[in-house]
mmCIF file with all atom_site columns, C-alpha atoms in Angstrom:
data_model
loop_
_atom_site.group_PDB
_atom_site.id
_atom_site.type_symbol
_atom_site.label_atom_id
_atom_site.label_alt_id
_atom_site.label_comp_id
_atom_site.label_asym_id
_atom_site.label_entity_id
_atom_site.label_seq_id
_atom_site.pdbx_PDB_ins_code
_atom_site.Cartn_x
_atom_site.Cartn_y
_atom_site.Cartn_z
_atom_site.occupancy
_atom_site.B_iso_or_equiv
_atom_site.pdbx_formal_charge
_atom_site.auth_seq_id
_atom_site.auth_comp_id
_atom_site.auth_asym_id
_atom_site.auth_atom_id
_atom_site.pdbx_PDB_model_num
ATOM 1   C CA . LEU A 1 1   ? 107.750 125.295 119.414 1.00 0.00 ? 1   LEU A CA 1
ATOM 2   C CA . LYS A 1 2   ? 111.161 126.827 118.847 1.00 0.00 ? 2   LYS A CA 1
ATOM 3   C CA . VAL A 1 3   ? 110.295 130.109 120.538 1.00 0.00 ? 3   VAL A CA 1
ATOM 4   C CA . ILE A 1 4   ? 108.105 128.861 123.385 1.00 0.00 ? 4   ILE A CA 1
ATOM 5   C CA . VAL A 1 5   ? 109.512 125.405 124.114 1.00 0.00 ? 5   VAL A CA 1
ATOM 6   C CA . GLY A 1 6   ? 113.007 125.569 122.639 1.00 0.00 ? 6   GLY A CA 1
ATOM 7   C CA . LEU A 1 7   ? 112.187 122.601 120.420 1.00 0.00 ? 7   LEU A CA 1
ATOM 8   C CA . ASP A 1 8   ? 113.524 122.649 116.868 1.00 0.00 ? 8   ASP A CA 1
ATOM 9   C CA . TYR A 1 9   ? 113.976 120.057 114.125 1.00 0.00 ? 9   TYR A CA 1
ATOM 10  C CA . GLU A 1 10  ? 116.669 118.896 111.725 1.00 0.00 ? 10  GLU A CA 1
ATOM 11  C CA . VAL A 1 11  ? 116.168 117.134 108.402 1.00 0.00 ? 11  VAL A CA 1
ATOM 12  C CA . ARG A 1 12  ? 118.702 114.597 107.134 1.00 0.00 ? 12  ARG A CA 1
ATOM 13  C CA . GLY A 1 13  ? 118.891 112.539 103.954 1.00 0.00 ? 13  GLY A CA 1
ATOM 14  C CA . HIS A 1 14  ? 117.571 115.089 101.443 1.00 0.00 ? 14  HIS A CA 1
ATOM 15  C CA . GLN A 1 15  ? 119.508 113.244 98.743  1.00 0.00 ? 15  GLN A CA 1
ATOM 16  C CA . HIS A 1 16  ? 117.255 110.198 99.163  1.00 0.00 ? 16  HIS A CA 1
ATOM 17  C CA . ILE A 1 17  ? 114.064 112.073 98.241  1.00 0.00 ? 17  ILE A CA 1
ATOM 18  C CA . PRO A 1 18  ? 113.147 111.459 94.590  1.00 0.00 ? 18  PRO A CA 1
ATOM 19  C CA . PRO A 1 19  ? 111.185 114.032 92.591  1.00 0.00 ? 19  PRO A CA 1
ATOM 20  C CA . GLY A 1 20  ? 107.480 113.563 91.959  1.00 0.00 ? 20  GLY A CA 1
ATOM 21  C CA . GLY A 1 21  ? 105.099 111.211 93.705  1.00 0.00 ? 21  GLY A CA 1
ATOM 22  C CA . VAL A 1 22  ? 106.734 109.301 96.532  1.00 0.00 ? 22  VAL A CA 1
ATOM 23  C CA . ILE A 1 23  ? 105.557 107.172 99.454  1.00 0.00 ? 23  ILE A CA 1
ATOM 24  C CA . PHE A 1 24  ? 107.195 107.942 102.799 1.00 0.00 ? 24  PHE A CA 1
ATOM 25  C CA . ALA A 1 25  ? 107.031 104.931 105.169 1.00 0.00 ? 25  ALA A CA 1
ATOM 26  C CA . CYS A 1 26  ? 107.607 106.756 108.443 1.00 0.00 ? 26  CYS A CA 1
ATOM 27  C CA . LYS A 1 27  ? 108.268 105.727 112.022 1.00 0.00 ? 27  LYS A CA 1
ATOM 28  C CA . HIS A 1 28  ? 105.533 107.156 114.265 1.00 0.00 ? 28  HIS A CA 1
ATOM 29  C CA . GLN A 1 29  ? 106.502 108.390 117.749 1.00 0.00 ? 29  GLN A CA 1
ATOM 30  C CA . SER A 1 30  ? 104.611 111.647 118.271 1.00 0.00 ? 30  SER A CA 1
ATOM 31  C CA . ALA A 1 31  ? 101.980 113.995 116.934 1.00 0.00 ? 31  ALA A CA 1
ATOM 32  C CA . TRP A 1 32  ? 104.755 116.103 115.401 1.00 0.00 ? 32  TRP A CA 1
ATOM 33  C CA . GLU A 1 33  ? 105.201 113.931 112.311 1.00 0.00 ? 33  GLU A CA 1
ATOM 34  C CA . THR A 1 34  ? 101.456 114.054 111.628 1.00 0.00 ? 34  THR A CA 1
ATOM 35  C CA . MET A 1 35  ? 102.022 117.730 110.816 1.00 0.00 ? 35  MET A CA 1
ATOM 36  C CA . ALA A 1 36  ? 105.698 117.990 109.888 1.00 0.00 ? 36  ALA A CA 1
ATOM 37  C CA . PHE A 1 37  ? 105.391 116.731 106.314 1.00 0.00 ? 37  PHE A CA 1
ATOM 38  C CA . HIS A 1 38  ? 103.084 119.659 105.521 1.00 0.00 ? 38  HIS A CA 1
ATOM 39  C CA . ILE A 1 39  ? 105.966 121.938 106.485 1.00 0.00 ? 39  ILE A CA 1
ATOM 40  C CA . LEU A 1 40  ? 108.662 119.922 104.712 1.00 0.00 ? 40  LEU A CA 1
ATOM 41  C CA . PHE A 1 41  ? 106.764 119.404 101.425 1.00 0.00 ? 41  PHE A CA 1
ATOM 42  C CA . SER A 1 42  ? 103.970 121.134 99.603  1.00 0.00 ? 42  SER A CA 1
ATOM 43  C CA . ASP A 1 43  ? 100.662 119.353 99.128  1.00 0.00 ? 43  ASP A CA 1
ATOM 44  C CA . THR A 1 44  ? 101.363 116.269 101.264 1.00 0.00 ? 44  THR A CA 1
ATOM 45  C CA . SER A 1 45  ? 98.749  113.561 101.759 1.00 0.00 ? 45  SER A CA 1
ATOM 46  C CA . TYR A 1 46  ? 98.575  111.069 104.650 1.00 0.00 ? 46  TYR A CA 1
ATOM 47  C CA . VAL A 1 47  ? 97.131  107.574 104.922 1.00 0.00 ? 47  VAL A CA 1
ATOM 48  C CA . ILE A 1 48  ? 95.201  107.570 108.204 1.00 0.00 ? 48  ILE A CA 1
ATOM 49  C CA . LYS A 1 49  ? 92.704  105.290 109.900 1.00 0.00 ? 49  LYS A CA 1
ATOM 50  C CA . LYS A 1 50  ? 89.177  106.286 108.919 1.00 0.00 ? 50  LYS A CA 1
ATOM 51  C CA . GLU A 1 51  ? 88.118  106.840 112.542 1.00 0.00 ? 51  GLU A CA 1
ATOM 52  C CA . LEU A 1 52  ? 90.301  109.952 112.663 1.00 0.00 ? 52  LEU A CA 1
ATOM 53  C CA . PHE A 1 53  ? 88.011  111.697 110.181 1.00 0.00 ? 53  PHE A CA 1
ATOM 54  C CA . ALA A 1 54  ? 85.408  111.865 112.966 1.00 0.00 ? 54  ALA A CA 1
ATOM 55  C CA . VAL A 1 55  ? 87.716  113.795 115.327 1.00 0.00 ? 55  VAL A CA 1
ATOM 56  C CA . PRO A 1 56  ? 86.658  117.466 115.500 1.00 0.00 ? 56  PRO A CA 1
ATOM 57  C CA . LEU A 1 57  ? 89.127  119.892 113.923 1.00 0.00 ? 57  LEU A CA 1
ATOM 58  C CA . PHE A 1 58  ? 91.695  117.186 113.088 1.00 0.00 ? 58  PHE A CA 1
ATOM 59  C CA . GLY A 1 59  ? 89.184  115.316 110.915 1.00 0.00 ? 59  GLY A CA 1
ATOM 60  C CA . TRP A 1 60  ? 88.251  118.490 109.079 1.00 0.00 ? 60  TRP A CA 1
ATOM 61  C CA . TYR A 1 61  ? 91.938  119.251 108.521 1.00 0.00 ? 61  TYR A CA 1
ATOM 62  C CA . ALA A 1 62  ? 92.519  115.697 107.246 1.00 0.00 ? 62  ALA A CA 1
ATOM 63  C CA . ARG A 1 63  ? 89.683  115.998 104.734 1.00 0.00 ? 63  ARG A CA 1
ATOM 64  C CA . LYS A 1 64  ? 90.890  119.398 103.555 1.00 0.00 ? 64  LYS A CA 1
ATOM 65  C CA . CYS A 1 65  ? 94.353  117.918 102.898 1.00 0.00 ? 65  CYS A CA 1
ATOM 66  C CA . GLN A 1 66  ? 92.779  114.983 101.016 1.00 0.00 ? 66  GLN A CA 1
ATOM 67  C CA . SER A 1 67  ? 94.131  112.424 103.456 1.00 0.00 ? 67  SER A CA 1
ATOM 68  C CA . ILE A 1 68  ? 93.321  108.852 102.496 1.00 0.00 ? 68  ILE A CA 1
ATOM 69  C CA . PRO A 1 69  ? 91.214  106.821 104.937 1.00 0.00 ? 69  PRO A CA 1
ATOM 70  C CA . VAL A 1 70  ? 92.104  103.216 105.624 1.00 0.00 ? 70  VAL A CA 1
ATOM 71  C CA . ASP A 1 71  ? 89.458  100.844 106.954 1.00 0.00 ? 71  ASP A CA 1
ATOM 72  C CA . ARG A 1 72  ? 91.348  98.230  108.953 1.00 0.00 ? 72  ARG A CA 1
ATOM 73  C CA . ALA A 1 73  ? 88.299  95.979  109.145 1.00 0.00 ? 73  ALA A CA 1
ATOM 74  C CA . GLY A 1 74  ? 87.321  96.402  105.505 1.00 0.00 ? 74  GLY A CA 1
ATOM 75  C CA . GLY A 1 75  ? 89.275  93.468  104.075 1.00 0.00 ? 75  GLY A CA 1
ATOM 76  C CA . GLY A 1 76  ? 90.161  93.223  100.392 1.00 0.00 ? 76  GLY A CA 1
ATOM 77  C CA . ALA A 1 77  ? 87.685  95.868  99.245  1.00 0.00 ? 77  ALA A CA 1
ATOM 78  C CA . ALA A 1 78  ? 89.203  98.432  101.602 1.00 0.00 ? 78  ALA A CA 1
ATOM 79  C CA . LEU A 1 79  ? 92.699  97.594  100.379 1.00 0.00 ? 79  LEU A CA 1
ATOM 80  C CA . ARG A 1 80  ? 91.619  98.030  96.746  1.00 0.00 ? 80  ARG A CA 1
ATOM 81  C CA . ARG A 1 81  ? 90.124  101.455 97.579  1.00 0.00 ? 81  ARG A CA 1
ATOM 82  C CA . LEU A 1 82  ? 93.318  102.420 99.359  1.00 0.00 ? 82  LEU A CA 1
ATOM 83  C CA . ILE A 1 83  ? 95.471  101.456 96.371  1.00 0.00 ? 83  ILE A CA 1
ATOM 84  C CA . ARG A 1 84  ? 93.148  103.302 93.972  1.00 0.00 ? 84  ARG A CA 1
ATOM 85  C CA . ASP A 1 85  ? 93.225  106.484 96.090  1.00 0.00 ? 85  ASP A CA 1
ATOM 86  C CA . VAL A 1 86  ? 96.998  106.330 96.529  1.00 0.00 ? 86  VAL A CA 1
ATOM 87  C CA . ARG A 1 87  ? 97.521  105.924 92.777  1.00 0.00 ? 87  ARG A CA 1
ATOM 88  C CA . ILE A 1 88  ? 95.464  109.062 92.171  1.00 0.00 ? 88  ILE A CA 1
ATOM 89  C CA . GLN A 1 89  ? 97.587  111.068 94.622  1.00 0.00 ? 89  GLN A CA 1
ATOM 90  C CA . ILE A 1 90  ? 100.860 109.689 93.242  1.00 0.00 ? 90  ILE A CA 1
ATOM 91  C CA . ALA A 1 91  ? 99.782  110.442 89.657  1.00 0.00 ? 91  ALA A CA 1
ATOM 92  C CA . ALA A 1 92  ? 99.233  114.043 90.755  1.00 0.00 ? 92  ALA A CA 1
ATOM 93  C CA . GLY A 1 93  ? 102.849 114.131 91.985  1.00 0.00 ? 93  GLY A CA 1
ATOM 94  C CA . ARG A 1 94  ? 101.917 114.388 95.659  1.00 0.00 ? 94  ARG A CA 1
ATOM 95  C CA . PRO A 1 95  ? 104.103 112.989 98.439  1.00 0.00 ? 95  PRO A CA 1
ATOM 96  C CA . LEU A 1 96  ? 102.227 110.448 100.537 1.00 0.00 ? 96  LEU A CA 1
ATOM 97  C CA . VAL A 1 97  ? 102.935 109.513 104.167 1.00 0.00 ? 97  VAL A CA 1
ATOM 98  C CA . ILE A 1 98  ? 102.055 106.165 105.714 1.00 0.00 ? 98  ILE A CA 1
ATOM 99  C CA . PHE A 1 99  ? 102.871 104.959 109.213 1.00 0.00 ? 99  PHE A CA 1
ATOM 100 C CA . PRO A 1 100 ? 103.469 101.205 108.771 1.00 0.00 ? 100 PRO A CA 1
ATOM 101 C CA . GLU A 1 101 ? 102.990 100.459 112.488 1.00 0.00 ? 101 GLU A CA 1
ATOM 102 C CA . GLY A 1 102 ? 99.632  102.223 112.403 1.00 0.00 ? 102 GLY A CA 1
ATOM 103 C CA . THR A 1 103 ? 100.059 103.944 115.760 1.00 0.00 ? 103 THR A CA 1
ATOM 104 C CA . ARG A 1 104 ? 102.573 105.909 117.788 1.00 0.00 ? 104 ARG A CA 1
ATOM 105 C CA . MET A 1 105 ? 105.290 103.921 119.518 1.00 0.00 ? 105 MET A CA 1
ATOM 106 C CA . ALA A 1 106 ? 107.573 105.167 122.300 1.00 0.00 ? 106 ALA A CA 1
ATOM 107 C CA . PRO A 1 107 ? 111.271 105.433 121.431 1.00 0.00 ? 107 PRO A CA 1
ATOM 108 C CA . GLY A 1 108 ? 112.982 102.072 121.720 1.00 0.00 ? 108 GLY A CA 1
ATOM 109 C CA . THR A 1 109 ? 109.790 100.121 121.080 1.00 0.00 ? 109 THR A CA 1
ATOM 110 C CA . ARG A 1 110 ? 108.295 98.817  117.886 1.00 0.00 ? 110 ARG A CA 1
ATOM 111 C CA . GLY A 1 111 ? 104.876 97.721  116.796 1.00 0.00 ? 111 GLY A CA 1
ATOM 112 C CA . THR A 1 112 ? 103.791 95.304  114.107 1.00 0.00 ? 112 THR A CA 1
ATOM 113 C CA . TYR A 1 113 ? 104.580 96.561  110.613 1.00 0.00 ? 113 TYR A CA 1
ATOM 114 C CA . HIS A 1 114 ? 101.329 96.102  108.696 1.00 0.00 ? 114 HIS A CA 1
ATOM 115 C CA . PRO A 1 115 ? 101.441 94.725  105.131 1.00 0.00 ? 115 PRO A CA 1
ATOM 116 C CA . GLY A 1 116 ? 99.380  97.542  103.603 1.00 0.00 ? 116 GLY A CA 1
ATOM 117 C CA . VAL A 1 117 ? 102.636 99.371  102.911 1.00 0.00 ? 117 VAL A CA 1
ATOM 118 C CA . PHE A 1 118 ? 103.795 96.387  100.839 1.00 0.00 ? 118 PHE A CA 1
ATOM 119 C CA . ALA A 1 119 ? 100.606 96.545  98.765  1.00 0.00 ? 119 ALA A CA 1
ATOM 120 C CA . LEU A 1 120 ? 101.378 100.174 97.994  1.00 0.00 ? 120 LEU A CA 1
ATOM 121 C CA . TYR A 1 121 ? 104.975 99.260  97.123  1.00 0.00 ? 121 TYR A CA 1
ATOM 122 C CA . LYS A 1 122 ? 103.729 96.685  94.612  1.00 0.00 ? 122 LYS A CA 1
ATOM 123 C CA . GLN A 1 123 ? 100.725 98.518  93.204  1.00 0.00 ? 123 GLN A CA 1
ATOM 124 C CA . ALA A 1 124 ? 101.237 102.291 93.441  1.00 0.00 ? 124 ALA A CA 1
ATOM 125 C CA . ARG A 1 125 ? 104.222 102.484 91.081  1.00 0.00 ? 125 ARG A CA 1
ATOM 126 C CA . ALA A 1 126 ? 106.119 104.958 93.253  1.00 0.00 ? 126 ALA A CA 1
ATOM 127 C CA . PRO A 1 127 ? 109.357 104.874 95.258  1.00 0.00 ? 127 PRO A CA 1
ATOM 128 C CA . VAL A 1 128 ? 108.972 103.919 98.926  1.00 0.00 ? 128 VAL A CA 1
ATOM 129 C CA . VAL A 1 129 ? 111.338 105.935 101.115 1.00 0.00 ? 129 VAL A CA 1
ATOM 130 C CA . PRO A 1 130 ? 111.774 104.744 104.730 1.00 0.00 ? 130 PRO A CA 1
ATOM 131 C CA . VAL A 1 131 ? 111.812 107.548 107.297 1.00 0.00 ? 131 VAL A CA 1
ATOM 132 C CA . ALA A 1 132 ? 113.388 107.399 110.772 1.00 0.00 ? 132 ALA A CA 1
ATOM 133 C CA . LEU A 1 133 ? 113.044 109.924 113.585 1.00 0.00 ? 133 LEU A CA 1
ATOM 134 C CA . ASN A 1 134 ? 113.469 110.548 117.306 1.00 0.00 ? 134 ASN A CA 1
ATOM 135 C CA . SER A 1 135 ? 110.543 112.905 117.964 1.00 0.00 ? 135 SER A CA 1
ATOM 136 C CA . GLY A 1 136 ? 109.195 110.766 120.802 1.00 0.00 ? 136 GLY A CA 1
ATOM 137 C CA . LEU A 1 137 ? 112.144 111.771 122.983 1.00 0.00 ? 137 LEU A CA 1
ATOM 138 C CA . PHE A 1 138 ? 110.807 115.328 123.035 1.00 0.00 ? 138 PHE A CA 1
ATOM 139 C CA . TRP A 1 139 ? 107.068 115.004 122.358 1.00 0.00 ? 139 TRP A CA 1
ATOM 140 C CA . GLY A 1 140 ? 105.685 111.907 124.077 1.00 0.00 ? 140 GLY A CA 1
ATOM 141 C CA . ARG A 1 141 ? 102.472 110.132 123.270 1.00 0.00 ? 141 ARG A CA 1
ATOM 142 C CA . ARG A 1 142 ? 99.579  111.673 125.211 1.00 0.00 ? 142 ARG A CA 1
ATOM 143 C CA . GLN A 1 143 ? 102.033 114.048 126.931 1.00 0.00 ? 143 GLN A CA 1
ATOM 144 C CA . PHE A 1 144 ? 101.223 117.738 127.151 1.00 0.00 ? 144 PHE A CA 1
ATOM 145 C CA . VAL A 1 145 ? 104.749 118.800 128.172 1.00 0.00 ? 145 VAL A CA 1
ATOM 146 C CA . LYS A 1 146 ? 107.273 119.108 125.335 1.00 0.00 ? 146 LYS A CA 1
ATOM 147 C CA . ARG A 1 147 ? 111.018 119.012 125.977 1.00 0.00 ? 147 ARG A CA 1
ATOM 148 C CA . PRO A 1 148 ? 113.540 121.406 124.438 1.00 0.00 ? 148 PRO A CA 1
ATOM 149 C CA . GLY A 1 149 ? 116.074 120.060 121.965 1.00 0.00 ? 149 GLY A CA 1
ATOM 150 C CA . VAL A 1 150 ? 116.314 119.106 118.312 1.00 0.00 ? 150 VAL A CA 1
ATOM 151 C CA . MET A 1 151 ? 114.074 116.453 116.794 1.00 0.00 ? 151 MET A CA 1
ATOM 152 C CA . VAL A 1 152 ? 115.726 114.696 113.865 1.00 0.00 ? 152 VAL A CA 1
ATOM 153 C CA . ILE A 1 153 ? 113.879 113.253 110.888 1.00 0.00 ? 153 ILE A CA 1
ATOM 154 C CA . GLU A 1 154 ? 115.982 111.232 108.462 1.00 0.00 ? 154 GLU A CA 1
ATOM 155 C CA . PHE A 1 155 ? 115.039 110.092 104.973 1.00 0.00 ? 155 PHE A CA 1
ATOM 156 C CA . LEU A 1 156 ? 116.706 106.798 104.109 1.00 0.00 ? 156 LEU A CA 1
ATOM 157 C CA . GLU A 1 157 ? 117.551 105.263 100.760 1.00 0.00 ? 157 GLU A CA 1
ATOM 158 C CA . ALA A 1 158 ? 114.490 104.189 98.774  1.00 0.00 ? 158 ALA A CA 1
ATOM 159 C CA . MET A 1 159 ? 113.523 100.542 98.979  1.00 0.00 ? 159 MET A CA 1
ATOM 160 C CA . PRO A 1 160 ? 114.905 98.465  96.088  1.00 0.00 ? 160 PRO A CA 1
ATOM 161 C CA . GLU A 1 161 ? 112.501 97.219  93.438  1.00 0.00 ? 161 GLU A CA 1
ATOM 162 C CA . GLY A 1 162 ? 111.479 93.594  93.019  1.00 0.00 ? 162 GLY A CA 1
ATOM 163 C CA . LEU A 1 163 ? 111.289 92.461  96.639  1.00 0.00 ? 163 LEU A CA 1
ATOM 164 C CA . ASN A 1 164 ? 108.673 89.944  97.708  1.00 0.00 ? 164 ASN A CA 1
ATOM 165 C CA . ARG A 1 165 ? 106.460 90.621  100.712 1.00 0.00 ? 165 ARG A CA 1
ATOM 166 C CA . ASP A 1 166 ? 108.678 88.979  103.327 1.00 0.00 ? 166 ASP A CA 1
ATOM 167 C CA . GLN A 1 167 ? 111.826 90.604  101.967 1.00 0.00 ? 167 GLN A CA 1
ATOM 168 C CA . PHE A 1 168 ? 110.216 94.029  101.758 1.00 0.00 ? 168 PHE A CA 1
ATOM 169 C CA . MET A 1 169 ? 108.664 93.983  105.223 1.00 0.00 ? 169 MET A CA 1
ATOM 170 C CA . ALA A 1 170 ? 111.836 92.697  106.885 1.00 0.00 ? 170 ALA A CA 1
ATOM 171 C CA . GLU A 1 171 ? 114.074 95.216  105.116 1.00 0.00 ? 171 GLU A CA 1
ATOM 172 C CA . LEU A 1 172 ? 111.746 98.165  105.767 1.00 0.00 ? 172 LEU A CA 1
ATOM 173 C CA . GLU A 1 173 ? 111.499 97.364  109.470 1.00 0.00 ? 173 GLU A CA 1
ATOM 174 C CA . LYS A 1 174 ? 115.245 96.787  109.751 1.00 0.00 ? 174 LYS A CA 1
ATOM 175 C CA . ARG A 1 175 ? 116.110 100.116 108.122 1.00 0.00 ? 175 ARG A CA 1
ATOM 176 C CA . VAL A 1 176 ? 113.578 102.233 110.007 1.00 0.00 ? 176 VAL A CA 1
ATOM 177 C CA . GLU A 1 177 ? 114.212 100.690 113.417 1.00 0.00 ? 177 GLU A CA 1
ATOM 178 C CA . ALA A 1 178 ? 118.006 100.743 113.133 1.00 0.00 ? 178 ALA A CA 1
ATOM 179 C CA . ALA A 1 179 ? 118.085 104.391 112.053 1.00 0.00 ? 179 ALA A CA 1
ATOM 180 C CA . SER A 1 180 ? 115.497 105.459 114.652 1.00 0.00 ? 180 SER A CA 1
ATOM 181 C CA . GLY A 1 181 ? 117.507 103.674 117.335 1.00 0.00 ? 181 GLY A CA 1
ATOM 182 C CA . ARG A 1 182 ? 120.669 105.451 116.208 1.00 0.00 ? 182 ARG A CA 1
ATOM 183 C CA . LEU A 1 183 ? 118.932 108.842 116.314 1.00 0.00 ? 183 LEU A CA 1
ATOM 184 C CA . ALA A 1 184 ? 117.599 108.092 119.807 1.00 0.00 ? 184 ALA A CA 1
ATOM 185 C CA . ASP A 1 185 ? 121.065 107.077 120.980 1.00 0.00 ? 185 ASP A CA 1
ATOM 186 C CA . GLU A 1 186 ? 122.524 110.328 119.641 1.00 0.00 ? 186 GLU A CA 1
ATOM 187 C CA . ALA A 1 187 ? 120.065 112.401 121.689 1.00 0.00 ? 187 ALA A CA 1
ATOM 188 C CA . ALA A 1 188 ? 119.599 110.098 124.704 1.00 0.00 ? 188 ALA A CA 1
ATOM 189 C CA . PRO A 1 189 ? 122.509 111.345 126.876 1.00 0.00 ? 189 PRO A CA 1
ATOM 190 C CA . HIS A 1 190 ? 120.711 114.679 127.129 1.00 0.00 ? 190 HIS A CA 1
ATOM 191 C CA . HIS A 1 191 ? 117.124 113.564 126.700 1.00 0.00 ? 191 HIS A CA 1
ATOM 192 C CA . PRO A 1 192 ? 115.864 110.385 128.369 1.00 0.00 ? 192 PRO A CA 1
ATOM 193 C CA . PRO A 1 193 ? 112.692 109.010 126.724 1.00 0.00 ? 193 PRO A CA 1
ATOM 194 C CA . VAL A 1 194 ? 109.365 110.653 127.506 1.00 0.00 ? 194 VAL A CA 1
ATOM 195 C CA . SER A 1 195 ? 107.134 108.031 129.101 1.00 0.00 ? 195 SER A CA 1
ATOM 196 C CA . GLY A 1 196 ? 103.899 106.998 127.443 1.00 0.00 ? 196 GLY A CA 1
#
């Protein structure tokens, strides 16, 4: 990307990344962050919807990396499996990435933050670190053309312990959206949003 497109990345907030198993609750704007954590950390695992395992090449890659499937229609049993699988990865000291909105959202928009991330916060016994970014300004959803510039990914302070579901979900969304908006505003004078 850097050589062909002129697209680079910058990482901020290193000081907020605890050692050992950690859950990154990341904003999702582009395909870039579905790969970036494998560059930023060794042995990263992702929570992804189970349908993606059927996608040629990507599904094989996801299995090889021991990504964790989530069955959105599976109810309580699926949630229990998810928590069990996440605990195994965390116990092994692996970083885990979850996209709380469940799908890519264009810069300046937000989806519904799903409560599965709260279940992991309560049950997985690992820090939850919110992650903001502005990748969608340069690499739009379903867009082949990539724009030159610098994508920024920012790790925010870990969520405090002891929050109830409403407190946790509201605070997570507030932190991620505010920081992602700030990063978009920083880049926007030179890079209007990519449509889609």
